[in-house]
PDB file of C-alpha atoms in Angstrom:
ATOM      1  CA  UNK A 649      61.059 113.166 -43.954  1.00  0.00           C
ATOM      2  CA  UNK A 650      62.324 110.250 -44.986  1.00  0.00           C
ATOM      3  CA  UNK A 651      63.215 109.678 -49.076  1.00  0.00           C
ATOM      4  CA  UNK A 652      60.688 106.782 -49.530  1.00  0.00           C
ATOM      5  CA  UNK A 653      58.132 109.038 -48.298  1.00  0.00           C
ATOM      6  CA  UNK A 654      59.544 111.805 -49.895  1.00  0.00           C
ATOM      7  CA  UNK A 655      59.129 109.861 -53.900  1.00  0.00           C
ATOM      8  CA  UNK A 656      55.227 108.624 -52.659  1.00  0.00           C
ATOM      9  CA  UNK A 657      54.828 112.336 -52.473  1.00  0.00           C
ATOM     10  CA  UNK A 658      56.545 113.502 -55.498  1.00  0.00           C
ATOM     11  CA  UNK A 659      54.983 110.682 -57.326  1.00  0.00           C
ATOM     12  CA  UNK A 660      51.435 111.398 -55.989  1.00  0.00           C
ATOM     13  CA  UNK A 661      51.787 115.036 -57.187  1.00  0.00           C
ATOM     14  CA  UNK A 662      53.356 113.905 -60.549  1.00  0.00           C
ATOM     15  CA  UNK A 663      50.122 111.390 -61.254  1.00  0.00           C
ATOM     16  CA  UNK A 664      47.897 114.349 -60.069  1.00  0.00           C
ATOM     17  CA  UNK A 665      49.354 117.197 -62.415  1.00  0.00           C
ATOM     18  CA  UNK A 666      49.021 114.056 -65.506  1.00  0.00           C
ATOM     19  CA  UNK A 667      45.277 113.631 -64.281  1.00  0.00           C
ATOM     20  CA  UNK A 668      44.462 117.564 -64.174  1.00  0.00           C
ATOM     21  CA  UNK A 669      46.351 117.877 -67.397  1.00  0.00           C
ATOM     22  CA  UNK A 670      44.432 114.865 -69.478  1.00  0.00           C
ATOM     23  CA  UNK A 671      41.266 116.652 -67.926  1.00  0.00           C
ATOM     24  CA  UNK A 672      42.718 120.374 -69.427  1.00  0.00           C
ATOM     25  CA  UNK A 673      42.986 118.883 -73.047  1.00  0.00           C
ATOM     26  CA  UNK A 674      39.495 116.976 -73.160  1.00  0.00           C
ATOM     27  CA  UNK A 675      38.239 120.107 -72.032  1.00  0.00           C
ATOM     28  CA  UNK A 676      40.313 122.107 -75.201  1.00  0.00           C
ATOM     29  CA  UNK A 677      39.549 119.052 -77.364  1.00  0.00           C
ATOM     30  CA  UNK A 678      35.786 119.592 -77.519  1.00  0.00           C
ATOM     31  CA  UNK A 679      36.958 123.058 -79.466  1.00  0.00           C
ATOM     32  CA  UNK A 680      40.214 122.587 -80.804  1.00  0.00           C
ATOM     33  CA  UNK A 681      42.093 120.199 -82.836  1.00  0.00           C
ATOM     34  CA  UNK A 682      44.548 117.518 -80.681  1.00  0.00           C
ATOM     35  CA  UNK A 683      47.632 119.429 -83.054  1.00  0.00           C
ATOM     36  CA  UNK A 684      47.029 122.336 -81.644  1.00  0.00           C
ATOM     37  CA  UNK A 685      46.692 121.446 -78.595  1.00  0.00           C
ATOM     38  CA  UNK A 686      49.950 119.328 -78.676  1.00  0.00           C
ATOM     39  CA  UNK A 687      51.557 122.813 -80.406  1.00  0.00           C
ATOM     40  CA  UNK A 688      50.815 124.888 -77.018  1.00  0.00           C
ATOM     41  CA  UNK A 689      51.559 122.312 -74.340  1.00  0.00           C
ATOM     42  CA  UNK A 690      54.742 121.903 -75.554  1.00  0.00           C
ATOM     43  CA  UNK A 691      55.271 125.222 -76.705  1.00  0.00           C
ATOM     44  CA  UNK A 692      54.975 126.473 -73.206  1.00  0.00           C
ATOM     45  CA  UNK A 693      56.540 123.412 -71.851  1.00  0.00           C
ATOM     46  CA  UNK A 694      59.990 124.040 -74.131  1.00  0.00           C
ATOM     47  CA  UNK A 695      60.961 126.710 -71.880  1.00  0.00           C
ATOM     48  CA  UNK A 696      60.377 125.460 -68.844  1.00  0.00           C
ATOM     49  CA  UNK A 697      62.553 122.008 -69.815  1.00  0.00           C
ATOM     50  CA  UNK A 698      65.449 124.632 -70.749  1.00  0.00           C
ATOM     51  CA  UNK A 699      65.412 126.010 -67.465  1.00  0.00           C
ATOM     52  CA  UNK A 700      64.828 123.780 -65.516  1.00  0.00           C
ATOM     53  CA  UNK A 701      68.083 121.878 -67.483  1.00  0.00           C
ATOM     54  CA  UNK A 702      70.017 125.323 -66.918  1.00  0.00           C
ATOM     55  CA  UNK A 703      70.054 124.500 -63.020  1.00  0.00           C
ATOM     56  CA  UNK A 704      70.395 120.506 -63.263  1.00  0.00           C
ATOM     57  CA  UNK A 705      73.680 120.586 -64.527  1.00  0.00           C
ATOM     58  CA  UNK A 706      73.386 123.208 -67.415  1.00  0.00           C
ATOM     59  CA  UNK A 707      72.428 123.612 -70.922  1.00  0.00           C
ATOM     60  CA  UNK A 708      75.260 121.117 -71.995  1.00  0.00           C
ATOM     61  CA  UNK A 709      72.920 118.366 -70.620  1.00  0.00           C
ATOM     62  CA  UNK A 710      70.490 119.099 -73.866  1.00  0.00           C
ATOM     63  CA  UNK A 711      73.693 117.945 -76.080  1.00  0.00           C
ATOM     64  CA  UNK A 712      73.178 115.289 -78.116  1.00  0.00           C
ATOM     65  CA  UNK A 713      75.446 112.654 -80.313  1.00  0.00           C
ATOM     66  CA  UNK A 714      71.428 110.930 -81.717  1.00  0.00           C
ATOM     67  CA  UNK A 715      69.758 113.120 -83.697  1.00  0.00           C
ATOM     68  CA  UNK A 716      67.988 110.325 -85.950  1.00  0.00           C
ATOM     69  CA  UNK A 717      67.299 108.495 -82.824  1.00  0.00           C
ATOM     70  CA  UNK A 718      65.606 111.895 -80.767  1.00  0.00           C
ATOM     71  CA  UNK A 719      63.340 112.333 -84.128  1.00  0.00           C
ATOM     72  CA  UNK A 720      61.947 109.059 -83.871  1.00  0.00           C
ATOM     73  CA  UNK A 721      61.484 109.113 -80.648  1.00  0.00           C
ATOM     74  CA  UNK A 722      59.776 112.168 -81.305  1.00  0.00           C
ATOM     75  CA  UNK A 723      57.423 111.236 -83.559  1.00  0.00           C
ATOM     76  CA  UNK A 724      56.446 107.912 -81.690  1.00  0.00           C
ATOM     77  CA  UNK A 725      55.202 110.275 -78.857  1.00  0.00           C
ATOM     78  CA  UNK A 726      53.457 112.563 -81.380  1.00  0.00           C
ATOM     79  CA  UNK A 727      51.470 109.672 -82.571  1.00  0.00           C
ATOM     80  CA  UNK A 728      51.300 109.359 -78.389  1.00  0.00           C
ATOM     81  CA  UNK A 729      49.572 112.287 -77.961  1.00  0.00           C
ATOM     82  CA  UNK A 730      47.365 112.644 -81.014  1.00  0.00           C
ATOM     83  CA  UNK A 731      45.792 109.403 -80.136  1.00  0.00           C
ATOM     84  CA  UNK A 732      45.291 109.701 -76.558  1.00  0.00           C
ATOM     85  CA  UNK A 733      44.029 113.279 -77.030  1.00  0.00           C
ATOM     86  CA  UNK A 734      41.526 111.987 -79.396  1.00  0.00           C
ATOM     87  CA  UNK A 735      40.408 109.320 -77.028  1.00  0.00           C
ATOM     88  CA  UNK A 736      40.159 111.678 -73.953  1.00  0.00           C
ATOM     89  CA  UNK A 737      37.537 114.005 -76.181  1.00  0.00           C
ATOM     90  CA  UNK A 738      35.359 110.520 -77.030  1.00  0.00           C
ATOM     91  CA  UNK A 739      35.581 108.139 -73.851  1.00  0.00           C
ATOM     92  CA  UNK A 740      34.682 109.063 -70.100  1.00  0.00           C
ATOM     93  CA  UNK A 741      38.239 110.342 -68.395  1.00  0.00           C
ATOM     94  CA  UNK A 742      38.424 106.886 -66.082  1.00  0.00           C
ATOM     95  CA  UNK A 743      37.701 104.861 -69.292  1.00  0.00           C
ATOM     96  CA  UNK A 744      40.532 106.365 -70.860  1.00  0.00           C
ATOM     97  CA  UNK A 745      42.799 106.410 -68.308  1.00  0.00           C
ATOM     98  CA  UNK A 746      42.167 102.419 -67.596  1.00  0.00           C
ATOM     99  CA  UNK A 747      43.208 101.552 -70.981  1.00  0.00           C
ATOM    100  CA  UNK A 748      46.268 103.551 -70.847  1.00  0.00           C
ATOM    101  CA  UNK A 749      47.343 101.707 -67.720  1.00  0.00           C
ATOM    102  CA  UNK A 750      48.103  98.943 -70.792  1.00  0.00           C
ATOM    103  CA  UNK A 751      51.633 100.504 -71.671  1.00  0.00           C
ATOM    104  CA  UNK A 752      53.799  98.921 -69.187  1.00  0.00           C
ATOM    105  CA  UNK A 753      52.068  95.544 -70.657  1.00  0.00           C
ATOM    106  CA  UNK A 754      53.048  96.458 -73.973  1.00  0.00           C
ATOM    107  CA  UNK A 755      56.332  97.119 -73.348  1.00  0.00           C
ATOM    108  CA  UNK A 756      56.890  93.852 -71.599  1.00  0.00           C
ATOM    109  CA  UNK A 757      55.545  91.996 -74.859  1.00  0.00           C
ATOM    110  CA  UNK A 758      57.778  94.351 -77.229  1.00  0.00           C
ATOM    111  CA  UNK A 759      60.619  93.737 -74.986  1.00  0.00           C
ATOM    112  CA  UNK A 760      61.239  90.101 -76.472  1.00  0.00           C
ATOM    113  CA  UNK A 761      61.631  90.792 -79.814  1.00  0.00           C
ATOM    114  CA  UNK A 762      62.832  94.809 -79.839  1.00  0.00           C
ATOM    115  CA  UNK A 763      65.147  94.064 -76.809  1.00  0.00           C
ATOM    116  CA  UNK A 764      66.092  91.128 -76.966  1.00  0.00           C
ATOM    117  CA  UNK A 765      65.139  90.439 -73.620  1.00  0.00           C
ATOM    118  CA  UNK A 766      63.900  87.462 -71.581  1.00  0.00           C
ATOM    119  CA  UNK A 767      60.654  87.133 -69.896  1.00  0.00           C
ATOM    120  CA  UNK A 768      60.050  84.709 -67.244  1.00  0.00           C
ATOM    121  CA  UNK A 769      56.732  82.684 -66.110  1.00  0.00           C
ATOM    122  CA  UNK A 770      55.306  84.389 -63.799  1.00  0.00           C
ATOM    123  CA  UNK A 771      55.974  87.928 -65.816  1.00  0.00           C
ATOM    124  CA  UNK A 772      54.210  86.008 -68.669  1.00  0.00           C
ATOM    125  CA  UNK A 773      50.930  85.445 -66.616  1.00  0.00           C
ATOM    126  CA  UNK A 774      50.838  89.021 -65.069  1.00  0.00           C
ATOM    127  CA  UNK A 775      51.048  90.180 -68.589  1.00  0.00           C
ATOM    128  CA  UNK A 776      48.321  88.202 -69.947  1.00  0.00           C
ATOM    129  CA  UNK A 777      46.302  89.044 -66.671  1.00  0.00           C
ATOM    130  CA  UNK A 778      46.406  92.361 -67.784  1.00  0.00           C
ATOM    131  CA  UNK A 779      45.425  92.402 -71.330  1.00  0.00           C
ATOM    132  CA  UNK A 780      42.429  90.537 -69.808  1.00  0.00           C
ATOM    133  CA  UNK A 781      41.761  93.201 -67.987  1.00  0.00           C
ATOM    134  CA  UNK A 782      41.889  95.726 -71.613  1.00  0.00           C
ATOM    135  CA  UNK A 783      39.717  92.844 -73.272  1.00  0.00           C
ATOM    136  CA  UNK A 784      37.290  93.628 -69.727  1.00  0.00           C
ATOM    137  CA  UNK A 785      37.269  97.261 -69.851  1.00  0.00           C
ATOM    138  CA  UNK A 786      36.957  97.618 -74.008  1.00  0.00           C
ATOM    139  CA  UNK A 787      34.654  94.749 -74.536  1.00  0.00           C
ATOM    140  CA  UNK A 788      34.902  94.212 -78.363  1.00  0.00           C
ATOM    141  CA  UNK A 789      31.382  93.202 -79.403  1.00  0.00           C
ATOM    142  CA  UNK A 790      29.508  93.999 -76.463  1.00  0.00           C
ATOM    143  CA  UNK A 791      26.698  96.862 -75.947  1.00  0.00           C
ATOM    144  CA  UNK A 792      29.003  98.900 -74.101  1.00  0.00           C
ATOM    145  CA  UNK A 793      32.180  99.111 -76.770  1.00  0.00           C
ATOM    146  CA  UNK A 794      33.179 102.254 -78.125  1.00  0.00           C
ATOM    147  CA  UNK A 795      35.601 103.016 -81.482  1.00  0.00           C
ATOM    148  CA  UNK A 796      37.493 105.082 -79.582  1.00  0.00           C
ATOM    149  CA  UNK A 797      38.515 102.386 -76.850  1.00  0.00           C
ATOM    150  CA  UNK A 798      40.461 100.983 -79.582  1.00  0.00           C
ATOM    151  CA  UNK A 799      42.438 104.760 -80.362  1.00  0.00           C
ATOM    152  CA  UNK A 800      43.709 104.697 -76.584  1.00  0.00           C
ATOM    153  CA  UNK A 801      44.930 101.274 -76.585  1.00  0.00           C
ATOM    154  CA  UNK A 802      46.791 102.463 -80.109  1.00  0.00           C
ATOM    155  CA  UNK A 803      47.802 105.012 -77.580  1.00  0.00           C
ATOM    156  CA  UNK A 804      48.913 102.636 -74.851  1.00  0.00           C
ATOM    157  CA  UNK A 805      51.097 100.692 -78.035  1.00  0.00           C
ATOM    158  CA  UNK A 806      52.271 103.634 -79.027  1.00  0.00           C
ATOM    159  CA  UNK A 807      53.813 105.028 -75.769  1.00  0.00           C
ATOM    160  CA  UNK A 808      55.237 101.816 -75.314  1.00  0.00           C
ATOM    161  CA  UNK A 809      57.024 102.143 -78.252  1.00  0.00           C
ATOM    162  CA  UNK A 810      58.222 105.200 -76.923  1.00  0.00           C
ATOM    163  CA  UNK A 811      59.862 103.527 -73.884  1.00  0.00           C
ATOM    164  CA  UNK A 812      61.287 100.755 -75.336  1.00  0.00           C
ATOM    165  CA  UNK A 813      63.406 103.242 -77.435  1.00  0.00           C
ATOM    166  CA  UNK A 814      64.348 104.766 -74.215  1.00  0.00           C
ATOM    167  CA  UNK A 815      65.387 101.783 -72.512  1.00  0.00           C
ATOM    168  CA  UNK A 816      67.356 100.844 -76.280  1.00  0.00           C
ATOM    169  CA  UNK A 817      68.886 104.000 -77.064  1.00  0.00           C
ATOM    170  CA  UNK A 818      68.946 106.090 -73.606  1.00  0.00           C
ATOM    171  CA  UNK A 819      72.701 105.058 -72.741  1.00  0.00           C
ATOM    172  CA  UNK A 820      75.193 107.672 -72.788  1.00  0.00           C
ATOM    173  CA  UNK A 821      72.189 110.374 -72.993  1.00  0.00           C
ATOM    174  CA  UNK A 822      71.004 112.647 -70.635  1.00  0.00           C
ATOM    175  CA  UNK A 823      67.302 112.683 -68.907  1.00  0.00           C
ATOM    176  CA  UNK A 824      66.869 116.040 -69.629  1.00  0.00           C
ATOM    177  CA  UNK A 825      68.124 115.402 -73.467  1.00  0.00           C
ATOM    178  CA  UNK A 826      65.689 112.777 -73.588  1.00  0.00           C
ATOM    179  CA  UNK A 827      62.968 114.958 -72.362  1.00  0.00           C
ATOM    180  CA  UNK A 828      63.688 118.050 -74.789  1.00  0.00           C
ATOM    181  CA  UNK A 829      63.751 116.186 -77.858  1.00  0.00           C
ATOM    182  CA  UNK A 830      60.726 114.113 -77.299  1.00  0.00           C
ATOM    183  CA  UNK A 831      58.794 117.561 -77.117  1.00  0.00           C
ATOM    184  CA  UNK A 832      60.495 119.679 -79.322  1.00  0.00           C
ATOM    185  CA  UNK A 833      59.696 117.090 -82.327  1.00  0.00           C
ATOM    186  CA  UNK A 834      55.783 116.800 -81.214  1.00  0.00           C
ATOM    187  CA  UNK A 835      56.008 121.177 -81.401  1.00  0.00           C
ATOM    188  CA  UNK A 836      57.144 121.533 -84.632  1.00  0.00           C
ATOM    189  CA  UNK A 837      55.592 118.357 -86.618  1.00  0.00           C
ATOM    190  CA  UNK A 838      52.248 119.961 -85.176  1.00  0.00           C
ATOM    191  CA  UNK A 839      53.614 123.589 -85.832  1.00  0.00           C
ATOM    192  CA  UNK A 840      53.129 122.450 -89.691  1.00  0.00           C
ATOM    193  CA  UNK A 841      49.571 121.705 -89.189  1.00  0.00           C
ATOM    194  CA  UNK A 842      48.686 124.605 -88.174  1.00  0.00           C
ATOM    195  CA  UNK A 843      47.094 126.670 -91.011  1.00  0.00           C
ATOM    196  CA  UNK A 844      44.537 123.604 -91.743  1.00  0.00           C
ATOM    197  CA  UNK A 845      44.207 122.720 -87.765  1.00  0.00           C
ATOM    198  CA  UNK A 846      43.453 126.372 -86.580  1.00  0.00           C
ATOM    199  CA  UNK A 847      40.848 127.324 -84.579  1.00  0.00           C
ATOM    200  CA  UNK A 848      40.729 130.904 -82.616  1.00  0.00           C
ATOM    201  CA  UNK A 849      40.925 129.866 -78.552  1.00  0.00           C
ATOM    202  CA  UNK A 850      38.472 131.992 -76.760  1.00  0.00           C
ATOM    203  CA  UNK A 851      40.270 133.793 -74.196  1.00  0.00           C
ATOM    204  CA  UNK A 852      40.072 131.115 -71.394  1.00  0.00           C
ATOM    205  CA  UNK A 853      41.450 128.264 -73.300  1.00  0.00           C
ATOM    206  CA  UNK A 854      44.536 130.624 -73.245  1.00  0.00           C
ATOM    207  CA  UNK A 855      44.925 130.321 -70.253  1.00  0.00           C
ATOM    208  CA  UNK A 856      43.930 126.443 -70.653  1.00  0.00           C
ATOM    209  CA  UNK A 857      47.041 125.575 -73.075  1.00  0.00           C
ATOM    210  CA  UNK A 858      48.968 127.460 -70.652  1.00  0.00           C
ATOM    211  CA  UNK A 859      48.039 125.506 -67.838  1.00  0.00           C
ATOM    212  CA  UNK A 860      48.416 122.193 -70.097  1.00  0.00           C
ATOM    213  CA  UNK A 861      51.825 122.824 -70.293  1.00  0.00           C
ATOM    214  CA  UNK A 862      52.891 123.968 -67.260  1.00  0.00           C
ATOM    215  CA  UNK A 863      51.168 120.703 -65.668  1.00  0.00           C
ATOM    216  CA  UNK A 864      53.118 118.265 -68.209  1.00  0.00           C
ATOM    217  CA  UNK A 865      56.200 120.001 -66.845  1.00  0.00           C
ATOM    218  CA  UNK A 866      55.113 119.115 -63.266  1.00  0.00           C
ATOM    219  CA  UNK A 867      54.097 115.760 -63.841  1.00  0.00           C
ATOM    220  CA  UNK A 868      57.566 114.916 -65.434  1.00  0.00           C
ATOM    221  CA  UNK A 869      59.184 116.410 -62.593  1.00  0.00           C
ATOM    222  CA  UNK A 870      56.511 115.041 -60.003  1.00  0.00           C
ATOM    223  CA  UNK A 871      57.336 111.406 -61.437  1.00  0.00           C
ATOM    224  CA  UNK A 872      61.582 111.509 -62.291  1.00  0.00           C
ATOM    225  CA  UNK A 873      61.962 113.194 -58.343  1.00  0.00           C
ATOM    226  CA  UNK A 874      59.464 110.133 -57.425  1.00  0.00           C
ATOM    227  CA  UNK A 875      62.238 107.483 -58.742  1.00  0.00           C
ATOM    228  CA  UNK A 876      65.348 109.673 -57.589  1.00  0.00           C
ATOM    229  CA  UNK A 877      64.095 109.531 -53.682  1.00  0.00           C
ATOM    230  CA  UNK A 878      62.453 106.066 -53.675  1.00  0.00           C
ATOM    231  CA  UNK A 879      62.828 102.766 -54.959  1.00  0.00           C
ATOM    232  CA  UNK A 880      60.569 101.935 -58.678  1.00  0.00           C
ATOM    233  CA  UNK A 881      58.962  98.779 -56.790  1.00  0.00           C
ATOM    234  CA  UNK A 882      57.911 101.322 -53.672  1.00  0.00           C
ATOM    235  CA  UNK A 883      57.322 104.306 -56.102  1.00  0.00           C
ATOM    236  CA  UNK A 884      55.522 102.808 -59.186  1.00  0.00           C
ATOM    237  CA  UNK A 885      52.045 101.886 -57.732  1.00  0.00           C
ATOM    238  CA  UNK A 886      50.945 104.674 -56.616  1.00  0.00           C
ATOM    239  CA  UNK A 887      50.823 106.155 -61.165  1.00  0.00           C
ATOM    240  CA  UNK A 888      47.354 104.101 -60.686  1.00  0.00           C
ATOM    241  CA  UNK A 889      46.268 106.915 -58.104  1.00  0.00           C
ATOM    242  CA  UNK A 890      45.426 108.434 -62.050  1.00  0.00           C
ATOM    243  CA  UNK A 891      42.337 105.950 -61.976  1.00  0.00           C
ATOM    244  CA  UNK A 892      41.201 108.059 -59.005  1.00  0.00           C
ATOM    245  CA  UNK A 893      41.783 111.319 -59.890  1.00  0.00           C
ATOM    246  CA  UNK A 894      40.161 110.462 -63.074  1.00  0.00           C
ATOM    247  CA  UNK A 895      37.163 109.259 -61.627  1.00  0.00           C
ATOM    248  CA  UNK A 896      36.502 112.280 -59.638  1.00  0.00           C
ATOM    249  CA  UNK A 897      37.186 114.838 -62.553  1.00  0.00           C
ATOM    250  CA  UNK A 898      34.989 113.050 -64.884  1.00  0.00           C
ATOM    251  CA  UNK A 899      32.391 112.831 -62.570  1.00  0.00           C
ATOM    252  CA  UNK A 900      32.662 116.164 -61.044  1.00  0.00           C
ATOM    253  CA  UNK A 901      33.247 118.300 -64.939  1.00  0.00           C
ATOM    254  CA  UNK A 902      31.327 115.792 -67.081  1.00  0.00           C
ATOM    255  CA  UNK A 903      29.010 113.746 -64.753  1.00  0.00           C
ATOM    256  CA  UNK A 904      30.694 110.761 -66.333  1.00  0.00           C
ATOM    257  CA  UNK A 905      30.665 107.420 -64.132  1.00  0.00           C
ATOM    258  CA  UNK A 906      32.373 104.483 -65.403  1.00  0.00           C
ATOM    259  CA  UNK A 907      30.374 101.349 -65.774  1.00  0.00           C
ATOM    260  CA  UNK A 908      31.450  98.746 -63.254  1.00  0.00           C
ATOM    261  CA  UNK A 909      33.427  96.948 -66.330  1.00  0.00           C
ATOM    262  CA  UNK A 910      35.434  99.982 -66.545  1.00  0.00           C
ATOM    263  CA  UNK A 911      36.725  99.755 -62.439  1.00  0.00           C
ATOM    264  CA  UNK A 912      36.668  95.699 -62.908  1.00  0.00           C
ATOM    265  CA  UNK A 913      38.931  95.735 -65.771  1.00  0.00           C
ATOM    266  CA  UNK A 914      40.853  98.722 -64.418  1.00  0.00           C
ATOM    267  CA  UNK A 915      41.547  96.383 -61.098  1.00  0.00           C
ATOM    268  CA  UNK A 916      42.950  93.713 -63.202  1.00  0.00           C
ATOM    269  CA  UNK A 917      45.049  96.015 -65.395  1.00  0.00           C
ATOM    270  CA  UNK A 918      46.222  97.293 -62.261  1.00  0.00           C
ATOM    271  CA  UNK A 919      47.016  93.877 -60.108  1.00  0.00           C
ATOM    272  CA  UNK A 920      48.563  92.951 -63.522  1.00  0.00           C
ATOM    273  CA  UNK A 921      51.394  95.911 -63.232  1.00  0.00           C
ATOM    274  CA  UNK A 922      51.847  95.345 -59.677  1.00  0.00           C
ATOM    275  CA  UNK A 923      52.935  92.307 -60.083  1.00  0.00           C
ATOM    276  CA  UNK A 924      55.199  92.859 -62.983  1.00  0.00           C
ATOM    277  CA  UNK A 925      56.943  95.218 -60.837  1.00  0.00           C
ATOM    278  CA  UNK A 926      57.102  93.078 -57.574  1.00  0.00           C
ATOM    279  CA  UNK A 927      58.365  90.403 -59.948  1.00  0.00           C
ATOM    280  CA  UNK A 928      60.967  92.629 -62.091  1.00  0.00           C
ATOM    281  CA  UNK A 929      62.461  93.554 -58.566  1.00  0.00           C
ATOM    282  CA  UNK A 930      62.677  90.042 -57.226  1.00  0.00           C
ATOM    283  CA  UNK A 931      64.620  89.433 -59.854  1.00  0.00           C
ATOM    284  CA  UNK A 932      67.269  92.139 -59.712  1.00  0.00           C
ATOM    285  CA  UNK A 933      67.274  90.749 -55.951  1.00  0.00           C
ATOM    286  CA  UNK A 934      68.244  87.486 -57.284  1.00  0.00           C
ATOM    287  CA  UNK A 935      70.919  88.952 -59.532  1.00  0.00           C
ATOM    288  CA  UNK A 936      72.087  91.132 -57.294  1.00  0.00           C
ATOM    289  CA  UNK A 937      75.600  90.030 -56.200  1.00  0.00           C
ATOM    290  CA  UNK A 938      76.466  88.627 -52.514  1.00  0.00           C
ATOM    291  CA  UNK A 939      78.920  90.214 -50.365  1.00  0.00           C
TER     292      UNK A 939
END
């Protein structure tokens, strides 16, 4: 098989374990609180990292010279989670999912000022394309506009956040590092919410946190196999096969089907990324020394 067909597969799989996952916790979230819920994903996704670490070059790979830098980090992604978990139990799964596609269009605004990095033209207009496609699926003002819109595009801001750190502090660290600390922090900061948070799971949603976390651990290994067999500009479209999947799981668990704002918007948030990433690898083309 060859490795560009290889990462569409791995990524496809990664995007589907995300989508069956966000559908897992908006099931939970109609009983439990999204700290509790964050407390057994990555309780039972902990474990799995570890191993998975013990046979991609060993437990050393968890080492760590950024402490300060893996807390905050950390805590960005709680405030991740909490939000988007929130807005999954409120908003149809599609809805939800649209507005999250509005993190790589954060992180190209935050890049400027947090990175110090330049933007061109043409990046510029995709960019603004695409928050025209959050102002299309939200609506402020309108019939159809919802609190909660405005808790996943928090959501979207705060994920972003959470790259942008990556891309700034990720030198000299390791993936799976990376990957530990950003769920160790969210399992103990919601660890210590536990005796006001608490609610008894029934014995399914056992085996519903224990599926939540087992699926995060997929998708992240679904989507960093994705990048290590293809190319990002090859690879990278196909995270907005989530619109689908979310689609059919809200329709077929909630009977939810997004208004045609919701796929219009969606299509612009998604042209918007696509060409961001066509245009971020012409670039590196360009720069790209000649032989």
């Amino acid at each position: 098989m060859a490795p560009s067909l290889k990462g569409i597969l791995f990524m496809c799989g990664g995007v589907l374990c995300l989508a069956l996952g966000d559908a897992l916790t908006k099931w939970l979230g109609a009983v439990h609180s999204p700290l509790q819920i964050i407390f057994f994903r990555t309780l039972v996704s902990l474990p799995l990292i570890v191993l998975i670490a013990r046979f991609n070059g060993g437990l050393r790979t968890l080492g760590t010279r950024r402490p300060g830098v893996h807390l905050l980090r950390g805590l960005i992604f709680t405030a991740t989670m909490i939000t988007f978990m929130w807005g999954l139990v409120l908003l149809p799964l599609a809805t939800a999912t649209a507005i999250a596609f509005a993190a790589p269009l954060f992180v190209t605004l935050l890049s400027v000022p947090l990175l110090g990095e330049r933007v061109d033209r043409p990046t510029w207009l995709a960019t603004l394309l695409g928050f025209v496609g959050v102002l299309v699926v939200v609506r402020p003002g309108a019939a159809g506009f919802q609190p909660a819109m405005l808790v996943v595009v928090a959501a979207a801001l705060f994920y972003a956040l959470t790259m942008i750190t990556a891309r700034r502090y990720g030198e000299g660290e390791h993936l799976w590092a990376m990957v530990f600390y950003t769920t160790l922090v969210p399992c103990l900061a919601a660890s210590l919410t536990l005796p006001w948070v608490w609610q008894a799971p029934a014995p399914l949603h056992w085996l519903g946190f224990l599926g939540a976390g087992v699926l995060g651990v997929g998708a992240m290994v679904g989507l960093t196999q994705a990048f290590r067999y293809a190319p990002a500009a090859i690879a990278a479209p196909f995270d907005y096969t989530a619109l689908l999947w979310a689609t059919l799981l809200g329709w077929g668990f909630w009977g939810e089907m997004p208004d045609p704002w919701v796929f219009a918007g969606g299509s612009l948030i998604i042209a918007s990324g696509l060409a961001i990433a066509y245009q971020e690898r012409r670039v590196a083309l360009n720069r790209r020394p000649s032989l």
